[in-house]
């Protein structure tokens, strides 16, 4: 790990209470999408939240690097609430001496809690999926995975999908991270189409909202010179037809972000692989909207 990053980590508290000091309660294991494990559902006062196992680099991101991002971009990152200790389903006081490192959790807002029937798409972003602090063996595996998947040419790959679809026996259309890795540059479009279909209707209004938000994120990230290696983009829309159209999109997973390159110097430009992934997503959404216009023109004729 970069010496400058290590120095910053050493200056941070090992564990601290949730920032607003409201009562925190353990609820259950979280219904995850993608490759995340050991995520738990929490409540802070009356608000839903999630707890992720504490990672020092991600902790640093939320405590330090987050504040350096453009203000408008922060709305596309889950609200950070602090760190708690969870042991055997109970919230412990942070100063408890017998806590183990794996009982500490970063607490973030649960962005799915405001949806009645959330349909969720998890995208792994960028053309580089490793940080400089990883072992050579792991870096080699990550490089090969990028070459073998849509990450290489498109700058993104599907890490997980769970969407409501009445045509599926379970009522859900699901794609695992393993299935996402098997997608090609051509077949990925059909997966997006299925994600935005409830079995009878394509959610064009949701697509339009996502496209507008992605275009905003593309503009804002032009001034971000961090490297958000291995981060994901989470897309959520309301699949309950009785509810109004609602969407949310957030950048998540910052355990491999970097401020500095291998030479110890700050980056002086945005990450081209990350920008490629955002532009690919915008292009896919535009193509989905174009299919609607094409269908309408055929019907009109």
mmCIF file of C-alpha atoms in Angstrom:
data_model
loop_
_atom_site.group_PDB
_atom_site.id
_atom_site.type_symbol
_atom_site.label_atom_id
_atom_site.label_comp_id
_atom_site.label_asym_id
_atom_site.label_seq_id
_atom_site.Cartn_x
_atom_site.Cartn_y
_atom_site.Cartn_z
ATOM 1 C CA UNK A 1 0.000 0.000 0.000
ATOM 2 C CA UNK A 2 1.179 3.531 -0.749
ATOM 3 C CA UNK A 3 3.194 5.035 2.155
ATOM 4 C CA UNK A 4 1.168 8.250 2.021
ATOM 5 C CA UNK A 5 -2.066 6.301 2.338
ATOM 6 C CA UNK A 6 -0.634 4.286 5.228
ATOM 7 C CA UNK A 7 0.313 7.504 7.014
ATOM 8 C CA UNK A 8 -3.238 8.797 6.694
ATOM 9 C CA UNK A 9 -4.671 5.507 7.962
ATOM 10 C CA UNK A 10 -2.416 5.593 11.008
ATOM 11 C CA UNK A 11 -3.863 8.977 11.971
ATOM 12 C CA UNK A 12 -7.450 7.716 11.947
ATOM 13 C CA UNK A 13 -9.368 6.343 14.942
ATOM 14 C CA UNK A 14 -9.612 2.558 15.073
ATOM 15 C CA UNK A 15 -13.354 2.649 15.727
ATOM 16 C CA UNK A 16 -15.895 5.274 16.671
ATOM 17 C CA UNK A 17 -19.599 5.604 17.295
ATOM 18 C CA UNK A 18 -22.170 6.414 14.618
ATOM 19 C CA UNK A 19 -21.801 10.117 13.879
ATOM 20 C CA UNK A 20 -25.250 11.269 14.983
ATOM 21 C CA UNK A 21 -25.213 9.053 18.112
ATOM 22 C CA UNK A 22 -28.703 7.713 17.470
ATOM 23 C CA UNK A 23 -29.595 4.219 18.625
ATOM 24 C CA UNK A 24 -28.341 1.551 16.220
ATOM 25 C CA UNK A 25 -30.032 -1.852 15.986
ATOM 26 C CA UNK A 26 -28.969 -5.030 14.185
ATOM 27 C CA UNK A 27 -31.772 -6.321 11.969
ATOM 28 C CA UNK A 28 -30.643 -9.233 9.780
ATOM 29 C CA UNK A 29 -28.241 -10.303 7.069
ATOM 30 C CA UNK A 30 -28.734 -8.084 4.040
ATOM 31 C CA UNK A 31 -30.230 -9.397 0.793
ATOM 32 C CA UNK A 32 -27.192 -8.714 -1.356
ATOM 33 C CA UNK A 33 -26.746 -8.355 -5.114
ATOM 34 C CA UNK A 34 -23.418 -9.046 -6.808
ATOM 35 C CA UNK A 35 -20.408 -10.411 -4.994
ATOM 36 C CA UNK A 36 -20.739 -8.730 -1.611
ATOM 37 C CA UNK A 37 -20.837 -10.913 1.480
ATOM 38 C CA UNK A 38 -21.301 -10.370 5.210
ATOM 39 C CA UNK A 39 -23.386 -7.236 4.718
ATOM 40 C CA UNK A 40 -25.929 -6.713 7.490
ATOM 41 C CA UNK A 41 -29.114 -4.651 7.674
ATOM 42 C CA UNK A 42 -29.276 -2.059 10.461
ATOM 43 C CA UNK A 43 -31.583 0.666 11.669
ATOM 44 C CA UNK A 44 -30.332 4.036 12.931
ATOM 45 C CA UNK A 45 -33.201 5.638 14.760
ATOM 46 C CA UNK A 46 -35.954 5.178 12.188
ATOM 47 C CA UNK A 47 -33.630 5.047 9.156
ATOM 48 C CA UNK A 48 -32.607 1.875 7.314
ATOM 49 C CA UNK A 49 -28.870 1.338 6.869
ATOM 50 C CA UNK A 50 -26.380 -1.356 5.943
ATOM 51 C CA UNK A 51 -23.185 -2.429 7.630
ATOM 52 C CA UNK A 52 -20.156 -3.493 5.571
ATOM 53 C CA UNK A 53 -17.141 -5.197 7.159
ATOM 54 C CA UNK A 54 -14.600 -2.466 7.895
ATOM 55 C CA UNK A 55 -11.877 -2.021 5.297
ATOM 56 C CA UNK A 56 -9.180 0.512 6.207
ATOM 57 C CA UNK A 57 -8.874 1.971 2.691
ATOM 58 C CA UNK A 58 -12.628 2.343 2.244
ATOM 59 C CA UNK A 59 -12.792 3.882 5.718
ATOM 60 C CA UNK A 60 -10.182 6.405 4.580
ATOM 61 C CA UNK A 61 -12.230 7.189 1.480
ATOM 62 C CA UNK A 62 -15.324 8.112 3.465
ATOM 63 C CA UNK A 63 -13.396 9.972 6.173
ATOM 64 C CA UNK A 64 -11.053 11.898 3.879
ATOM 65 C CA UNK A 65 -11.171 11.536 0.091
ATOM 66 C CA UNK A 66 -14.963 11.899 -0.064
ATOM 67 C CA UNK A 67 -14.629 15.500 1.120
ATOM 68 C CA UNK A 68 -12.368 16.321 -1.845
ATOM 69 C CA UNK A 69 -14.964 15.267 -4.429
ATOM 70 C CA UNK A 70 -17.087 17.875 -6.210
ATOM 71 C CA UNK A 71 -20.094 18.679 -4.031
ATOM 72 C CA UNK A 72 -22.717 17.647 -6.612
ATOM 73 C CA UNK A 73 -20.986 14.273 -7.121
ATOM 74 C CA UNK A 74 -21.400 13.358 -3.455
ATOM 75 C CA UNK A 75 -25.141 12.918 -3.943
ATOM 76 C CA UNK A 76 -24.290 9.847 -6.044
ATOM 77 C CA UNK A 77 -22.470 8.162 -3.136
ATOM 78 C CA UNK A 78 -24.300 6.554 -0.185
ATOM 79 C CA UNK A 79 -24.422 8.637 2.979
ATOM 80 C CA UNK A 80 -21.747 7.552 5.445
ATOM 81 C CA UNK A 81 -22.876 7.233 9.067
ATOM 82 C CA UNK A 82 -19.726 6.056 10.853
ATOM 83 C CA UNK A 83 -18.494 2.727 12.252
ATOM 84 C CA UNK A 84 -20.045 0.301 14.730
ATOM 85 C CA UNK A 85 -19.004 -2.969 16.365
ATOM 86 C CA UNK A 86 -21.367 -5.907 15.871
ATOM 87 C CA UNK A 87 -20.881 -9.183 17.727
ATOM 88 C CA UNK A 88 -23.383 -12.062 17.706
ATOM 89 C CA UNK A 89 -26.125 -9.782 16.447
ATOM 90 C CA UNK A 90 -25.552 -7.116 19.102
ATOM 91 C CA UNK A 91 -24.189 -3.575 18.780
ATOM 92 C CA UNK A 92 -21.265 -3.152 21.177
ATOM 93 C CA UNK A 93 -19.668 -0.002 22.510
ATOM 94 C CA UNK A 94 -16.702 1.000 20.291
ATOM 95 C CA UNK A 95 -14.256 0.957 23.208
ATOM 96 C CA UNK A 96 -15.001 -2.708 23.941
ATOM 97 C CA UNK A 97 -11.578 -4.314 24.354
ATOM 98 C CA UNK A 98 -12.444 -7.845 23.220
ATOM 99 C CA UNK A 99 -13.709 -6.894 19.775
ATOM 100 C CA UNK A 100 -12.196 -8.581 16.740
ATOM 101 C CA UNK A 101 -11.404 -6.643 13.523
ATOM 102 C CA UNK A 102 -14.059 -8.581 11.618
ATOM 103 C CA UNK A 103 -16.793 -7.286 13.936
ATOM 104 C CA UNK A 104 -16.328 -3.663 12.889
ATOM 105 C CA UNK A 105 -18.702 -2.353 10.221
ATOM 106 C CA UNK A 106 -18.849 0.797 8.112
ATOM 107 C CA UNK A 107 -22.430 2.072 8.277
ATOM 108 C CA UNK A 108 -24.015 3.451 5.083
ATOM 109 C CA UNK A 109 -27.532 4.404 4.078
ATOM 110 C CA UNK A 110 -29.598 1.632 2.518
ATOM 111 C CA UNK A 111 -30.606 3.189 -0.785
ATOM 112 C CA UNK A 112 -33.059 0.363 -1.549
ATOM 113 C CA UNK A 113 -35.181 0.989 1.551
ATOM 114 C CA UNK A 114 -37.286 3.725 -0.068
ATOM 115 C CA UNK A 115 -38.474 1.370 -2.815
ATOM 116 C CA UNK A 116 -41.494 -0.900 -2.541
ATOM 117 C CA UNK A 117 -40.151 -3.409 -5.107
ATOM 118 C CA UNK A 118 -36.559 -2.484 -5.957
ATOM 119 C CA UNK A 119 -35.017 -3.816 -9.147
ATOM 120 C CA UNK A 120 -31.244 -3.676 -8.772
ATOM 121 C CA UNK A 121 -28.317 -3.735 -11.213
ATOM 122 C CA UNK A 122 -24.718 -3.852 -9.964
ATOM 123 C CA UNK A 123 -22.047 -2.850 -12.503
ATOM 124 C CA UNK A 124 -18.313 -3.235 -11.930
ATOM 125 C CA UNK A 125 -16.772 -0.119 -13.452
ATOM 126 C CA UNK A 126 -13.520 0.627 -15.250
ATOM 127 C CA UNK A 127 -10.926 -1.197 -17.317
ATOM 128 C CA UNK A 128 -8.667 -1.794 -14.318
ATOM 129 C CA UNK A 129 -9.923 -3.975 -11.463
ATOM 130 C CA UNK A 130 -6.978 -3.972 -9.065
ATOM 131 C CA UNK A 131 -5.148 -1.676 -6.684
ATOM 132 C CA UNK A 132 -1.399 -1.320 -6.290
ATOM 133 C CA UNK A 133 -1.599 -2.829 -2.783
ATOM 134 C CA UNK A 134 -2.735 -6.246 -4.084
ATOM 135 C CA UNK A 135 -0.372 -9.190 -4.419
ATOM 136 C CA UNK A 136 1.217 -9.891 -7.810
ATOM 137 C CA UNK A 137 -0.785 -13.105 -8.076
ATOM 138 C CA UNK A 138 -4.077 -11.328 -7.454
ATOM 139 C CA UNK A 139 -3.188 -8.519 -9.871
ATOM 140 C CA UNK A 140 -2.439 -11.107 -12.555
ATOM 141 C CA UNK A 141 -5.843 -12.764 -11.986
ATOM 142 C CA UNK A 142 -7.626 -9.419 -12.094
ATOM 143 C CA UNK A 143 -5.883 -8.418 -15.310
ATOM 144 C CA UNK A 144 -6.857 -11.683 -16.982
ATOM 145 C CA UNK A 145 -10.455 -11.332 -15.814
ATOM 146 C CA UNK A 146 -10.623 -7.897 -17.382
ATOM 147 C CA UNK A 147 -9.260 -9.232 -20.668
ATOM 148 C CA UNK A 148 -11.810 -12.070 -20.622
ATOM 149 C CA UNK A 149 -14.879 -9.938 -19.924
ATOM 150 C CA UNK A 150 -16.717 -6.846 -21.151
ATOM 151 C CA UNK A 151 -14.570 -4.740 -18.803
ATOM 152 C CA UNK A 152 -11.783 -4.672 -21.387
ATOM 153 C CA UNK A 153 -13.622 -3.000 -24.279
ATOM 154 C CA UNK A 154 -16.664 -1.489 -22.576
ATOM 155 C CA UNK A 155 -15.245 -0.361 -19.236
ATOM 156 C CA UNK A 156 -18.001 -2.164 -17.312
ATOM 157 C CA UNK A 157 -19.362 -5.613 -16.587
ATOM 158 C CA UNK A 158 -22.464 -6.952 -14.883
ATOM 159 C CA UNK A 159 -21.693 -7.958 -11.289
ATOM 160 C CA UNK A 160 -25.258 -8.859 -10.372
ATOM 161 C CA UNK A 161 -28.929 -8.300 -11.221
ATOM 162 C CA UNK A 162 -32.102 -8.892 -9.245
ATOM 163 C CA UNK A 163 -35.149 -7.416 -10.944
ATOM 164 C CA UNK A 164 -38.882 -8.123 -10.830
ATOM 165 C CA UNK A 165 -40.168 -9.935 -13.909
ATOM 166 C CA UNK A 166 -43.501 -11.757 -14.069
ATOM 167 C CA UNK A 167 -42.244 -14.030 -16.864
ATOM 168 C CA UNK A 168 -39.744 -15.689 -14.533
ATOM 169 C CA UNK A 169 -40.957 -18.640 -12.431
ATOM 170 C CA UNK A 170 -39.575 -17.014 -9.283
ATOM 171 C CA UNK A 171 -40.903 -13.604 -10.268
ATOM 172 C CA UNK A 172 -37.317 -12.373 -10.396
ATOM 173 C CA UNK A 173 -34.795 -12.000 -13.200
ATOM 174 C CA UNK A 174 -31.390 -12.706 -11.681
ATOM 175 C CA UNK A 175 -27.849 -12.620 -13.049
ATOM 176 C CA UNK A 176 -24.913 -13.681 -10.869
ATOM 177 C CA UNK A 177 -21.414 -12.218 -11.053
ATOM 178 C CA UNK A 178 -20.245 -15.455 -12.707
ATOM 179 C CA UNK A 179 -22.928 -15.147 -15.389
ATOM 180 C CA UNK A 180 -22.013 -11.475 -15.800
ATOM 181 C CA UNK A 181 -18.410 -12.404 -16.548
ATOM 182 C CA UNK A 182 -19.590 -14.706 -19.349
ATOM 183 C CA UNK A 183 -21.396 -11.905 -21.205
ATOM 184 C CA UNK A 184 -19.891 -10.557 -24.412
ATOM 185 C CA UNK A 185 -19.797 -7.049 -25.845
ATOM 186 C CA UNK A 186 -22.784 -8.056 -27.995
ATOM 187 C CA UNK A 187 -24.882 -10.063 -25.527
ATOM 188 C CA UNK A 188 -24.743 -7.525 -22.686
ATOM 189 C CA UNK A 189 -27.336 -5.293 -24.379
ATOM 190 C CA UNK A 190 -30.017 -7.974 -24.073
ATOM 191 C CA UNK A 191 -29.300 -8.289 -20.342
ATOM 192 C CA UNK A 192 -29.903 -4.557 -19.898
ATOM 193 C CA UNK A 193 -33.142 -4.858 -21.865
ATOM 194 C CA UNK A 194 -34.334 -7.668 -19.593
ATOM 195 C CA UNK A 195 -33.353 -5.711 -16.489
ATOM 196 C CA UNK A 196 -35.609 -2.846 -17.562
ATOM 197 C CA UNK A 197 -38.556 -5.140 -18.397
ATOM 198 C CA UNK A 198 -41.097 -6.302 -15.820
ATOM 199 C CA UNK A 199 -42.307 -9.036 -18.138
ATOM 200 C CA UNK A 200 -44.854 -6.912 -19.966
ATOM 201 C CA UNK A 201 -43.527 -3.360 -20.083
ATOM 202 C CA UNK A 202 -40.134 -1.769 -20.697
ATOM 203 C CA UNK A 203 -39.457 0.872 -18.058
ATOM 204 C CA UNK A 204 -38.629 3.705 -20.464
ATOM 205 C CA UNK A 205 -39.312 6.455 -17.936
ATOM 206 C CA UNK A 206 -36.786 4.887 -15.573
ATOM 207 C CA UNK A 207 -34.261 4.580 -18.423
ATOM 208 C CA UNK A 208 -34.645 8.293 -19.205
ATOM 209 C CA UNK A 209 -34.026 9.209 -15.568
ATOM 210 C CA UNK A 210 -30.938 7.003 -15.398
ATOM 211 C CA UNK A 211 -29.573 8.479 -18.629
ATOM 212 C CA UNK A 212 -29.900 12.012 -17.282
ATOM 213 C CA UNK A 213 -28.115 11.052 -14.060
ATOM 214 C CA UNK A 214 -25.318 9.224 -15.894
ATOM 215 C CA UNK A 215 -24.720 12.241 -18.116
ATOM 216 C CA UNK A 216 -24.414 14.359 -14.973
ATOM 217 C CA UNK A 217 -21.947 11.917 -13.414
ATOM 218 C CA UNK A 218 -19.850 11.896 -16.606
ATOM 219 C CA UNK A 219 -19.625 15.686 -16.493
ATOM 220 C CA UNK A 220 -18.758 15.776 -12.784
ATOM 221 C CA UNK A 221 -16.078 13.075 -12.940
ATOM 222 C CA UNK A 222 -14.067 15.057 -15.498
ATOM 223 C CA UNK A 223 -12.558 16.932 -12.537
ATOM 224 C CA UNK A 224 -12.002 13.848 -10.343
ATOM 225 C CA UNK A 225 -8.390 12.692 -10.438
ATOM 226 C CA UNK A 226 -8.725 9.850 -7.940
ATOM 227 C CA UNK A 227 -8.663 6.268 -9.131
ATOM 228 C CA UNK A 228 -11.795 4.378 -8.075
ATOM 229 C CA UNK A 229 -10.432 0.951 -8.992
ATOM 230 C CA UNK A 230 -12.887 -1.946 -8.458
ATOM 231 C CA UNK A 231 -15.765 0.362 -7.571
ATOM 232 C CA UNK A 232 -19.310 -0.422 -8.652
ATOM 233 C CA UNK A 233 -22.260 1.540 -9.918
ATOM 234 C CA UNK A 234 -25.588 0.520 -8.395
ATOM 235 C CA UNK A 235 -28.790 1.244 -10.345
ATOM 236 C CA UNK A 236 -32.143 0.853 -8.570
ATOM 237 C CA UNK A 237 -35.632 1.530 -9.913
ATOM 238 C CA UNK A 238 -39.152 1.066 -8.551
ATOM 239 C CA UNK A 239 -40.755 -2.017 -10.114
ATOM 240 C CA UNK A 240 -44.091 -1.659 -8.337
ATOM 241 C CA UNK A 241 -46.555 -0.384 -10.980
ATOM 242 C CA UNK A 242 -48.723 1.103 -8.216
ATOM 243 C CA UNK A 243 -45.862 3.433 -7.235
ATOM 244 C CA UNK A 244 -44.584 6.502 -9.112
ATOM 245 C CA UNK A 245 -41.451 6.215 -11.260
ATOM 246 C CA UNK A 246 -38.414 6.386 -9.000
ATOM 247 C CA UNK A 247 -34.739 5.699 -9.637
ATOM 248 C CA UNK A 248 -31.483 5.931 -7.753
ATOM 249 C CA UNK A 249 -27.891 5.487 -8.860
ATOM 250 C CA UNK A 250 -24.845 5.367 -6.596
ATOM 251 C CA UNK A 251 -21.135 4.716 -6.744
ATOM 252 C CA UNK A 252 -20.165 2.117 -4.136
ATOM 253 C CA UNK A 253 -17.205 -0.008 -2.998
ATOM 254 C CA UNK A 254 -14.073 2.092 -2.493
ATOM 255 C CA UNK A 255 -11.706 -0.446 -0.910
ATOM 256 C CA UNK A 256 -9.188 0.044 -3.747
ATOM 257 C CA UNK A 257 -9.366 3.772 -4.425
ATOM 258 C CA UNK A 258 -6.020 5.516 -4.914
ATOM 259 C CA UNK A 259 -4.889 9.115 -4.642
ATOM 260 C CA UNK A 260 -1.423 8.467 -6.017
ATOM 261 C CA UNK A 261 0.211 6.411 -8.752
ATOM 262 C CA UNK A 262 3.064 3.964 -8.297
ATOM 263 C CA UNK A 263 5.491 6.889 -8.629
ATOM 264 C CA UNK A 264 3.917 8.570 -5.571
ATOM 265 C CA UNK A 265 2.581 11.469 -7.625
ATOM 266 C CA UNK A 266 -1.024 12.611 -7.697
ATOM 267 C CA UNK A 267 -3.036 11.799 -10.804
ATOM 268 C CA UNK A 268 -3.557 14.853 -13.007
ATOM 269 C CA UNK A 269 -6.422 13.587 -15.145
ATOM 270 C CA UNK A 270 -9.605 11.510 -14.754
ATOM 271 C CA UNK A 271 -9.457 7.738 -15.082
ATOM 272 C CA UNK A 272 -10.048 6.999 -18.803
ATOM 273 C CA UNK A 273 -11.217 3.424 -18.110
ATOM 274 C CA UNK A 274 -13.817 4.623 -15.617
ATOM 275 C CA UNK A 275 -15.050 7.327 -18.002
ATOM 276 C CA UNK A 276 -15.275 4.697 -20.760
ATOM 277 C CA UNK A 277 -17.589 2.604 -18.592
ATOM 278 C CA UNK A 278 -19.853 5.572 -17.885
ATOM 279 C CA UNK A 279 -20.049 6.457 -21.577
ATOM 280 C CA UNK A 280 -20.772 2.834 -22.486
ATOM 281 C CA UNK A 281 -23.660 2.824 -20.024
ATOM 282 C CA UNK A 282 -25.010 6.089 -21.454
ATOM 283 C CA UNK A 283 -24.788 4.620 -24.964
ATOM 284 C CA UNK A 284 -26.667 1.459 -23.934
ATOM 285 C CA UNK A 285 -29.441 3.519 -22.336
ATOM 286 C CA UNK A 286 -29.685 5.700 -25.449
ATOM 287 C CA UNK A 287 -29.957 2.568 -27.612
ATOM 288 C CA UNK A 288 -32.756 1.236 -25.392
ATOM 289 C CA UNK A 289 -34.665 4.486 -25.813
ATOM 290 C CA UNK A 290 -34.039 4.346 -29.565
ATOM 291 C CA UNK A 291 -35.758 0.946 -29.748
ATOM 292 C CA UNK A 292 -38.877 2.581 -28.337
ATOM 293 C CA UNK A 293 -38.808 5.322 -30.951
ATOM 294 C CA UNK A 294 -38.279 2.723 -33.670
ATOM 295 C CA UNK A 295 -41.205 0.638 -32.375
ATOM 296 C CA UNK A 296 -43.446 3.686 -32.220
ATOM 297 C CA UNK A 297 -42.571 4.707 -35.784
ATOM 298 C CA UNK A 298 -43.402 1.200 -37.054
ATOM 299 C CA UNK A 299 -46.731 1.216 -35.208
ATOM 300 C CA UNK A 300 -47.538 4.680 -36.568
ATOM 301 C CA UNK A 301 -46.832 3.481 -40.104
#
